[in-house]
Structures are given as C-alpha cells and as structure tokens.
Short mmCIF file of C-alpha atoms in Angstrom, two decimals:
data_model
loop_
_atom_site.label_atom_id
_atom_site.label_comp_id
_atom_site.label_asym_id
_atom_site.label_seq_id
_atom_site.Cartn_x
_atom_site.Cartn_y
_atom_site.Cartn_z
CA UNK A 235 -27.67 -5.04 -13.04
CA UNK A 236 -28.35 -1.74 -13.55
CA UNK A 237 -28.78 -0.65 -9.89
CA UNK A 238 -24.91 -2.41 -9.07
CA UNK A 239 -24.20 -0.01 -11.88
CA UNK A 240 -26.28 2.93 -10.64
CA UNK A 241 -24.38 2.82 -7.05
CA UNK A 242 -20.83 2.13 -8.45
CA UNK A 243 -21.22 5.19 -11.11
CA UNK A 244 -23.15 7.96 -8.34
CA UNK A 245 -20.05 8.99 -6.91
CA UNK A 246 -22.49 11.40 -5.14
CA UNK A 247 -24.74 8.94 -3.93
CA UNK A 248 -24.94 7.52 -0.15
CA UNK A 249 -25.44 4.16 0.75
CA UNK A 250 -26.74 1.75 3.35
CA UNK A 251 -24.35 -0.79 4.11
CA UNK A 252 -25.32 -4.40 5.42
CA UNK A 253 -22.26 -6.11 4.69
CA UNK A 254 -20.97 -6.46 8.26
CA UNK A 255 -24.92 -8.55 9.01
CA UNK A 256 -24.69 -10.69 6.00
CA UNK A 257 -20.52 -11.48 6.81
CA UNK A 258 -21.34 -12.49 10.31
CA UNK A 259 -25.22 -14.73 9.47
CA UNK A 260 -22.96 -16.32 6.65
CA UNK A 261 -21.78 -18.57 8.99
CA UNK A 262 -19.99 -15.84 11.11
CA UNK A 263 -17.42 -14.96 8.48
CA UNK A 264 -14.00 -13.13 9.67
CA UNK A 265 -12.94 -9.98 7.58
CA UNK A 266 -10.14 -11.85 6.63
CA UNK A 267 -11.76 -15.14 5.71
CA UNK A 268 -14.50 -12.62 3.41
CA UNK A 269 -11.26 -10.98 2.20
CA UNK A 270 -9.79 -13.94 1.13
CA UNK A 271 -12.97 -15.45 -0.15
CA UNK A 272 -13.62 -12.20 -2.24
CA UNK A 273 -9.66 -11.82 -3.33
CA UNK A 274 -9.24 -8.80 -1.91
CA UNK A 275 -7.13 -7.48 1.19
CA UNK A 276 -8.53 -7.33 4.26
CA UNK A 277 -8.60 -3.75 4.84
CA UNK A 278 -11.02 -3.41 2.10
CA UNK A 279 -13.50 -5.48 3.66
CA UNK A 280 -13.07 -2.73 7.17
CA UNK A 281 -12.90 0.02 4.99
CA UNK A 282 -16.25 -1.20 3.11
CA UNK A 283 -18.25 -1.86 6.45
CA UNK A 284 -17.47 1.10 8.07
CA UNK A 285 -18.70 3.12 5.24
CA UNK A 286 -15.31 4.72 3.87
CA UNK A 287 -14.91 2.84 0.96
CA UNK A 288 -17.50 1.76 -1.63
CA UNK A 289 -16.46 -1.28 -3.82
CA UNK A 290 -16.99 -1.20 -7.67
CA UNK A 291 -19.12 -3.68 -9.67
CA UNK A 292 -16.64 -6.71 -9.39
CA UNK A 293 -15.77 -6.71 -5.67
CA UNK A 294 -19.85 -5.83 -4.92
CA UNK A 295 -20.63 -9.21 -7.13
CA UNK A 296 -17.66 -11.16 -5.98
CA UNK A 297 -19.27 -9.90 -2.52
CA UNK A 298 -22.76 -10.98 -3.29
CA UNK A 299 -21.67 -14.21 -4.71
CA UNK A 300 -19.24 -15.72 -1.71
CA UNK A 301 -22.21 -14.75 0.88
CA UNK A 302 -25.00 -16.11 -0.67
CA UNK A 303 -27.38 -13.05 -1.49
CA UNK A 304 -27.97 -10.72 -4.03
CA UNK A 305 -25.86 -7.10 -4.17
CA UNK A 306 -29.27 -5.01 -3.33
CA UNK A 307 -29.19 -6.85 -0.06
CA UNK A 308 -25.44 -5.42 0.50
CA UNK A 309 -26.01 -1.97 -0.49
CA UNK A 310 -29.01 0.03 -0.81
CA UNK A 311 -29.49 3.80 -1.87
CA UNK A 312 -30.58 5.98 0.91
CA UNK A 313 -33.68 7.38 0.65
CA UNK A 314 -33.84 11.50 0.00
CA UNK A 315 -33.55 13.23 3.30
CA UNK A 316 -32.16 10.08 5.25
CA UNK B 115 2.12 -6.28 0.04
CA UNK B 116 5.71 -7.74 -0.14
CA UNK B 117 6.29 -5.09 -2.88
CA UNK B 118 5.21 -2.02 -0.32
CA UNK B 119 7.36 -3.47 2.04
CA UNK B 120 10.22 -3.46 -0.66
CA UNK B 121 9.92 0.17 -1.39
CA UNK B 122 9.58 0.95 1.98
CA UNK B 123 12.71 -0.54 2.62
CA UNK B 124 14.82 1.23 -0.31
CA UNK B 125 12.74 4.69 0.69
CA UNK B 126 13.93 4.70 3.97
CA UNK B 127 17.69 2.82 3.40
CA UNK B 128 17.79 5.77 0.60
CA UNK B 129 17.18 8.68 3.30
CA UNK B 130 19.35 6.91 5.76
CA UNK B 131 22.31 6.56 4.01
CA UNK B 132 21.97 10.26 2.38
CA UNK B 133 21.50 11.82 5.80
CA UNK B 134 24.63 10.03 6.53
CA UNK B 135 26.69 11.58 3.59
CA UNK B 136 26.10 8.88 0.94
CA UNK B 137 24.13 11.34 -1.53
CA UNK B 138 23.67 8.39 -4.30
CA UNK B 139 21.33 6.37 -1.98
CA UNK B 140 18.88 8.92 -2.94
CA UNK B 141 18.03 6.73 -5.84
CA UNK B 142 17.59 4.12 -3.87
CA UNK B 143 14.44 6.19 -2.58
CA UNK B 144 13.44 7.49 -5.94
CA UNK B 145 13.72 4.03 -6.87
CA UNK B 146 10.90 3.04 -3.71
CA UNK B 147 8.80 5.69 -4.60
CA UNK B 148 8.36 5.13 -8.35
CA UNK B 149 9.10 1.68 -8.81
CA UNK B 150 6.16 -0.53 -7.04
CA UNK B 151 3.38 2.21 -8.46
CA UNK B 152 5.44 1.78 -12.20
CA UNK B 153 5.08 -1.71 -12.23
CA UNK B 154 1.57 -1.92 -10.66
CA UNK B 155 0.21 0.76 -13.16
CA UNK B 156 2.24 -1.17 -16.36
CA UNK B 157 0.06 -4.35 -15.64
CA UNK B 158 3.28 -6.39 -14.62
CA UNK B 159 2.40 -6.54 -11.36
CA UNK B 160 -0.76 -6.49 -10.36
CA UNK B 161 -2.15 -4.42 -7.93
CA UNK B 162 -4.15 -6.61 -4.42
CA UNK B 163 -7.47 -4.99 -5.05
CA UNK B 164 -9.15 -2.11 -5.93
CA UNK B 165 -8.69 -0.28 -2.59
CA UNK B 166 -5.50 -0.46 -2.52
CA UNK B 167 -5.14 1.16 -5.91
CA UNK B 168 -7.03 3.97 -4.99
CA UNK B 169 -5.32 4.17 -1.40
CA UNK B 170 -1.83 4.60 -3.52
CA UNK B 171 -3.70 7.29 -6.17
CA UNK B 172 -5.18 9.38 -3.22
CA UNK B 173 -2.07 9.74 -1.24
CA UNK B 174 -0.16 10.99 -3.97
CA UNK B 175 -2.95 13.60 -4.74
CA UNK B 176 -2.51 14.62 -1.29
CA UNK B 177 1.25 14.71 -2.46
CA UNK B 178 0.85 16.72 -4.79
CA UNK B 179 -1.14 18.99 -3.37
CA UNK B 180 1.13 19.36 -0.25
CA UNK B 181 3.87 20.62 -2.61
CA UNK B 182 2.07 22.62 -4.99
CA UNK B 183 0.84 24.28 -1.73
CA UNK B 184 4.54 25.12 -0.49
CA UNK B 185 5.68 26.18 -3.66
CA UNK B 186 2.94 28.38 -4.29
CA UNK B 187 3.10 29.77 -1.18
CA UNK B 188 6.44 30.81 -1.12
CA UNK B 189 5.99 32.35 -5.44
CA UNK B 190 3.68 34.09 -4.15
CA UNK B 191 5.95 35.55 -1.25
CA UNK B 192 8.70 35.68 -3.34
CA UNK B 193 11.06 38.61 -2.45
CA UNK B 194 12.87 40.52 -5.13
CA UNK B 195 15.88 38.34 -5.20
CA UNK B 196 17.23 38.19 -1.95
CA UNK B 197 20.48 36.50 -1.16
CA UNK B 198 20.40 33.30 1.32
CA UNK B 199 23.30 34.44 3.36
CA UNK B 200 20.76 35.13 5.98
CA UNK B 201 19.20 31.41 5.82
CA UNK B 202 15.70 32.53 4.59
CA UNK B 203 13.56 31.19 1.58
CA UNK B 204 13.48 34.45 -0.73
CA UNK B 205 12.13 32.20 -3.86
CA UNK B 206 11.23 29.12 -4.92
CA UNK B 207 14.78 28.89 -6.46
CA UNK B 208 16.19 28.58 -2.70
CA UNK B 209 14.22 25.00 -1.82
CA UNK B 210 16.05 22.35 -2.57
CA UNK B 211 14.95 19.77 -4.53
CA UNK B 212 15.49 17.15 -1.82
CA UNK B 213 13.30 19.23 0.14
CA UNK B 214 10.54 19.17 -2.26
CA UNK B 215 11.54 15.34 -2.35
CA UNK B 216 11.26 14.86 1.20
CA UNK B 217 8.01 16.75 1.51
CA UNK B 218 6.39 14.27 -1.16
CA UNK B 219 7.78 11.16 0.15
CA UNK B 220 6.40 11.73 3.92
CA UNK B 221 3.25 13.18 2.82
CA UNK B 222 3.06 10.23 0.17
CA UNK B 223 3.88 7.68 2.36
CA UNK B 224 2.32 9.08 5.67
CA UNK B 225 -1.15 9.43 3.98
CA UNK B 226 -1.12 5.96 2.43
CA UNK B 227 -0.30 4.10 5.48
CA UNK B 228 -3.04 5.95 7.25
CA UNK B 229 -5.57 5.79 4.32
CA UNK B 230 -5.08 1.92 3.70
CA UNK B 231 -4.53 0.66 7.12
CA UNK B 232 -7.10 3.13 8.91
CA UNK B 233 -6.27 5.47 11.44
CA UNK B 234 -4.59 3.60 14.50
CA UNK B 235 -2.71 1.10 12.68
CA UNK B 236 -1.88 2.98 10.08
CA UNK B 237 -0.58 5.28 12.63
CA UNK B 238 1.18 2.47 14.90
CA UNK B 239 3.30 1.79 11.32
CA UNK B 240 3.90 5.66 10.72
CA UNK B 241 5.52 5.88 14.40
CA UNK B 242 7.09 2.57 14.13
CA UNK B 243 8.84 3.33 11.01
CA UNK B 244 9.87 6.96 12.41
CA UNK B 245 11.09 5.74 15.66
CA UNK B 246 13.15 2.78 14.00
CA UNK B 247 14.76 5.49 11.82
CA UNK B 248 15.68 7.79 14.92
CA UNK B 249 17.28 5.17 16.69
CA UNK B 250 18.95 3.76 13.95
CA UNK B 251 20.22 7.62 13.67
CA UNK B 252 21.31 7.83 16.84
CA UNK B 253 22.62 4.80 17.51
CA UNK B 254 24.93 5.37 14.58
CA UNK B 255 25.85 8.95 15.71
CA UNK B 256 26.96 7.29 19.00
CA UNK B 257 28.93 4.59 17.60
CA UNK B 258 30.75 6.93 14.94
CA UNK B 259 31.65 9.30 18.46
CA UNK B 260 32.45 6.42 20.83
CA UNK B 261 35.46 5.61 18.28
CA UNK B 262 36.16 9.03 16.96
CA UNK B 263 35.50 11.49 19.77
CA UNK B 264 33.86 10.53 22.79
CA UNK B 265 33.56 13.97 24.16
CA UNK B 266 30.84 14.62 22.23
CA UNK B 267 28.92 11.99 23.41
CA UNK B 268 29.70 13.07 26.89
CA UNK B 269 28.41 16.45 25.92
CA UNK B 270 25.36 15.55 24.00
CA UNK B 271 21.86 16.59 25.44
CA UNK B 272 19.66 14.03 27.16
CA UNK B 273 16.37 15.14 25.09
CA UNK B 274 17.60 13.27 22.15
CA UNK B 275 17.24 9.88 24.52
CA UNK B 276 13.99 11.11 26.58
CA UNK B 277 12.07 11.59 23.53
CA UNK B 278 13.27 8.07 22.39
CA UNK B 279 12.42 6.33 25.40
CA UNK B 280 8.80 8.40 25.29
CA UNK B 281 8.18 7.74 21.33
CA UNK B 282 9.07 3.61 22.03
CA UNK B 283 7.02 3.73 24.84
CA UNK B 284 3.80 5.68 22.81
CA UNK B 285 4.68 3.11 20.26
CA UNK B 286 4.11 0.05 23.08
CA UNK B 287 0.78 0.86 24.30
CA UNK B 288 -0.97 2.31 20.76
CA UNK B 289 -2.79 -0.41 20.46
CA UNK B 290 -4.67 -1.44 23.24
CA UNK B 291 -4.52 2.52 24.40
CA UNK B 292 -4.36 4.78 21.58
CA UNK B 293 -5.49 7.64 23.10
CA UNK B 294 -2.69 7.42 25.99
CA UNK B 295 -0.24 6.90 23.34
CA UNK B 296 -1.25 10.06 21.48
CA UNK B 297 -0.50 11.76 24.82
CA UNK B 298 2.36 10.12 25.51
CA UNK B 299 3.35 11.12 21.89
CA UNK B 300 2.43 14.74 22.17
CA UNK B 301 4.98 15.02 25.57
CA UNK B 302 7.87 13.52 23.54
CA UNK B 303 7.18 16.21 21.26
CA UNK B 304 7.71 18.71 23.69
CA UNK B 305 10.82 17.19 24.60
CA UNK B 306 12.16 17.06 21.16
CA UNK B 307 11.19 20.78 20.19
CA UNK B 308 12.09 22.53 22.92
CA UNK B 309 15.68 22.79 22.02
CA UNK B 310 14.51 24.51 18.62
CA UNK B 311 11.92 26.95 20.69
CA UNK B 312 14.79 28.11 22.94
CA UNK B 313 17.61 28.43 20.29
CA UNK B 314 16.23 30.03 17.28
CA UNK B 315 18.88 31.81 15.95
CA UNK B 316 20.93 28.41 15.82
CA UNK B 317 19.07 26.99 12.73
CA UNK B 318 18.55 28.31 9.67
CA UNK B 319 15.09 29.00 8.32
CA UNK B 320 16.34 26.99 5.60
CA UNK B 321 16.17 24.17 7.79
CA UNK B 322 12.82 24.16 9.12
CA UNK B 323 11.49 22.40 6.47
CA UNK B 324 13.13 19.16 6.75
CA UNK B 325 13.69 19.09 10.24
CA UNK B 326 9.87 19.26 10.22
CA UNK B 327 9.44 16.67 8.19
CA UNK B 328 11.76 14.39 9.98
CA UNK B 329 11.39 15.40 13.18
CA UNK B 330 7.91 16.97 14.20
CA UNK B 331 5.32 15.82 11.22
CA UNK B 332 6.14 11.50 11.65
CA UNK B 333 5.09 11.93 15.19
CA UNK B 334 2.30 15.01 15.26
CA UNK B 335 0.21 13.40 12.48
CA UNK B 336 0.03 9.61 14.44
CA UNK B 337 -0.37 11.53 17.67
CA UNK B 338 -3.33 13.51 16.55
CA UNK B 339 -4.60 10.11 14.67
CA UNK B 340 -4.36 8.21 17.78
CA UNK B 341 -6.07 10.39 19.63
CA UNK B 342 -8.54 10.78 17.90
CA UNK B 343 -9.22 7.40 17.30
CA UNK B 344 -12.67 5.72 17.76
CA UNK B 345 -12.65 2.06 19.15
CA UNK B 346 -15.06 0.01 16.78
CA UNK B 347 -16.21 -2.60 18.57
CA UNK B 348 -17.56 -5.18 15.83
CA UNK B 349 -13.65 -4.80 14.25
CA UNK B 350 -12.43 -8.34 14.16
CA UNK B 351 -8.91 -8.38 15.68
CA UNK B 352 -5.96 -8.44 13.70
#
C-alpha cells in the first residue's frame, strides 16, 4: 500500500510502465475492453500506456484487480539515473 | 461524453448564430462552456474518470494562461490613451470582451480535444468541427446572396471554396495519412491568408484577433499536430 501511495503522491517521480504486457497476456485484452473493465474511458487506458498519464490509487487498483496481478507489477519506480 | 457533445453543440450554435447577427446566442456558448464543467464539479453529474477531469482542468489552465498572456501583453504596451479611429489596440480597454471570449473558448476547447483524445484524433475533431463551421458559414452566406443579391456571389473570390475543398480533403485522409494531411492543411492555409497578406490596409488591426482565431489557429494547431504525429504501432484501432 504504501508504494501505490508513494507513486500516486511523487508527482516528480518517473515510472516504468507494463500495463500494455499485462493487458495483452491477460487474455489479449483491448484498450477498450480494459477501459470498460476498469470504468474508465478508453483514452485513459492509451494515455496510461504510452506514459502521458499516470492513474491515481483507485484506477492503479481497479487496474491491478481486473488483470490479475498486483500494482508493483504495473508500475515500478525507475531507478536513479535510468 | 454525451454531455461534451452537448456543450459542444450550444458553443458552436452560440458563435454561429452571433456571427450571423443574433448577439443573444452568445449565451448559448457561455452556457456550453460553463455548464457541463458546473455540473461535473457540483457532484450532479459525474465526471467518466479521472483523466478526463484533469484533461478539462488542464485546458482551461492553458486558457487562462492564453488570455492573461494577451492582456498582459498589450498593459504592458499600453499607449497613453490613444483613440481607435485608426483600428489599433491602444489598451486593454479596446479588446472586446467577445474577443477575450473567443480566445478562451478555442484555446479551451482546442487544448482539450487534443489533450483527451491525443494528438491525431484529437486533431481530426478540431478540423472537423472548424471545417463544418466554415461551410455551414458559407453555405449560408451563399444562400442569403442567391435570394438577395446574386452579384455578389458572382463577384466573390474563389479562395474561400479552394481552401474548403483543401481543408475537407486534409480532413479525409488524417487518419490513415496524417502527415499528408498536415501538408495538405498547411497549403489551404496559404490559400486562405493570402488575401489578408496582400490587402493589409483592408482590415483593421482590431480584427486580427478573431479572424485568427477563426480562421488561421483551428487549422495551424491540427496541421502542426498532424504532422507531427508519431504512428504507435501497438495502438488498438478505434
């Protein structure tokens, strides 16, 4: 819990993003069948995999929950200097 | 989304119909502008996610900023109280307010539909809508002078239609070419400025502003977004 909070309140921080993996080995999930899944628009989900968006605590759990991992495996902090 | 669509609808019917004389449809914008971010923000409608939220609050930064950046601009050029006979902005008294309106509105709307629907569709939607409004313009101007005085349609200048015909055209291959359509874009542009490069002294400095923001700014900002554009290839289609 308190790394989903740690990425959702470092506005500053950078992420790696593995959404677009886990949405397509979860059975090879569309953005719009995620985005429907997760109750959120579709653009979101593109916005979120490319990298300009990141999702606060609900949508990364909501996220984590409708594919079947944990949010750590979604997002990651990059390492310093990466 | 039925709600955006809704105020886009009463934005642009509200512009329409006070280009065309009818200065109370301007509400009918206000109304568009205000209204779906009043009733999100109040709770009694509730906004489709998070994204879009912040999509609608970033826009209207940019908004903001926009303006503040005009106004300040011409403050701090301010001559020492100039008279408009000779069409120039002397002070911030001389914009009007539905300039300052305009300006909001398009830079509201134009960065929203580019923040929330990402660069190429979001600028398919900004030329869609703009091109929908010229024609609608135009075809109205030529149905007014077919029954009223049809000289003036014999007289009128063929850029008007060119730049149609090229913007409709951009609009039709944006998105399987983007990049072409950018170009395509950019030569309408040509076409539809080139009467304003070659006649200066015909309109007002007053004027620039909105015939900018009509004219020039719908079409340069999804030219330059288109292309610009980068493909991504692991994008599910639409």
């Amino acid at each position: 819990m308190y790394s989903v909070l740690y990425i959702v309140g470092m506005s500053r921080s950078r992420l790696n993003n593995h959404l677009r993996a886990w949405r397509k080995s979860a059975g090879g999930l569309t953005q719009q069948e995620l985005a429907d899944r997760a109750g959120v628009t579709r653009q979101s989900i593109i916005s979120i995999e490319r990298g300009k968006y990141r999702p606060g605590v609900e949508l990364a759990l909501k996220l984590a929950q409708v594919l079947g991992c944990k949010v750590e495996d979604l997002f990651e902090l990059k390492e310093e200097g990466e | 989304m039925r709600l955006s669509v809704l105020a886009g609808v009463l934005v642009l019917a509200g512009w329409f119909g006070a280009m065309l004389g009818q200065d109370w449809m301007i509400l009918l914008a206000g109304l568009g502008v205000i209204g779906p971010v009043a009733l999100r923000e109040s709770g009694l409608v509730p906004w489709r996610d998070d994204f879009q939220r912040e999509t609608v609050m970033r826009s209207g930064l940019h908004a903001l900023l926009v303006s503040i950046g005009l106004l300040v601009l011409v403050m701090a050029t301010e001559g020492t109280g100039g008279s408009t006979r000779d069409g120039a902005i002397h002070s911030v008294d001389d914009i009007a307010a539905s300039t300052v309106f305009l300006l909001l509105t398009v830079t509201w709307g134009i960065s929203w539909l580019l923040c929330f629907w990402g660069p190429r569709d979001g600028a398919r939607r900004i030329l869609l809508i703009a091109v929908t409004m010229m024609t609608a313009l135009i075809a109205a101007f030529c149905v007014y002078y077919f029954f009223n005085d049809r000289q003036i349609l014999a007289d009128s200048d063929p850029p008007a239609f060119v730049f149609l015909g090229l913007a409709w055209a951009a609009f039709a291959v944006s998105r399987r070419w983007p990049k072409l359509a950018g170009v395509i874009l950019l030569a309408a542009l040509g076409v539809l400025v080139s009467p304003f490069v070659g006649a200066p002294a015909a309109f007002p400095v007053e004027a620039w502003t909105p015939l900018a923001l009509i004219l020039v700014v719908p079409y340069l900002i999804p030219a330059l977004a288109l292309l610009t554009y980068r493909r991504d290839p692991e994008e599910d289609p639409a």
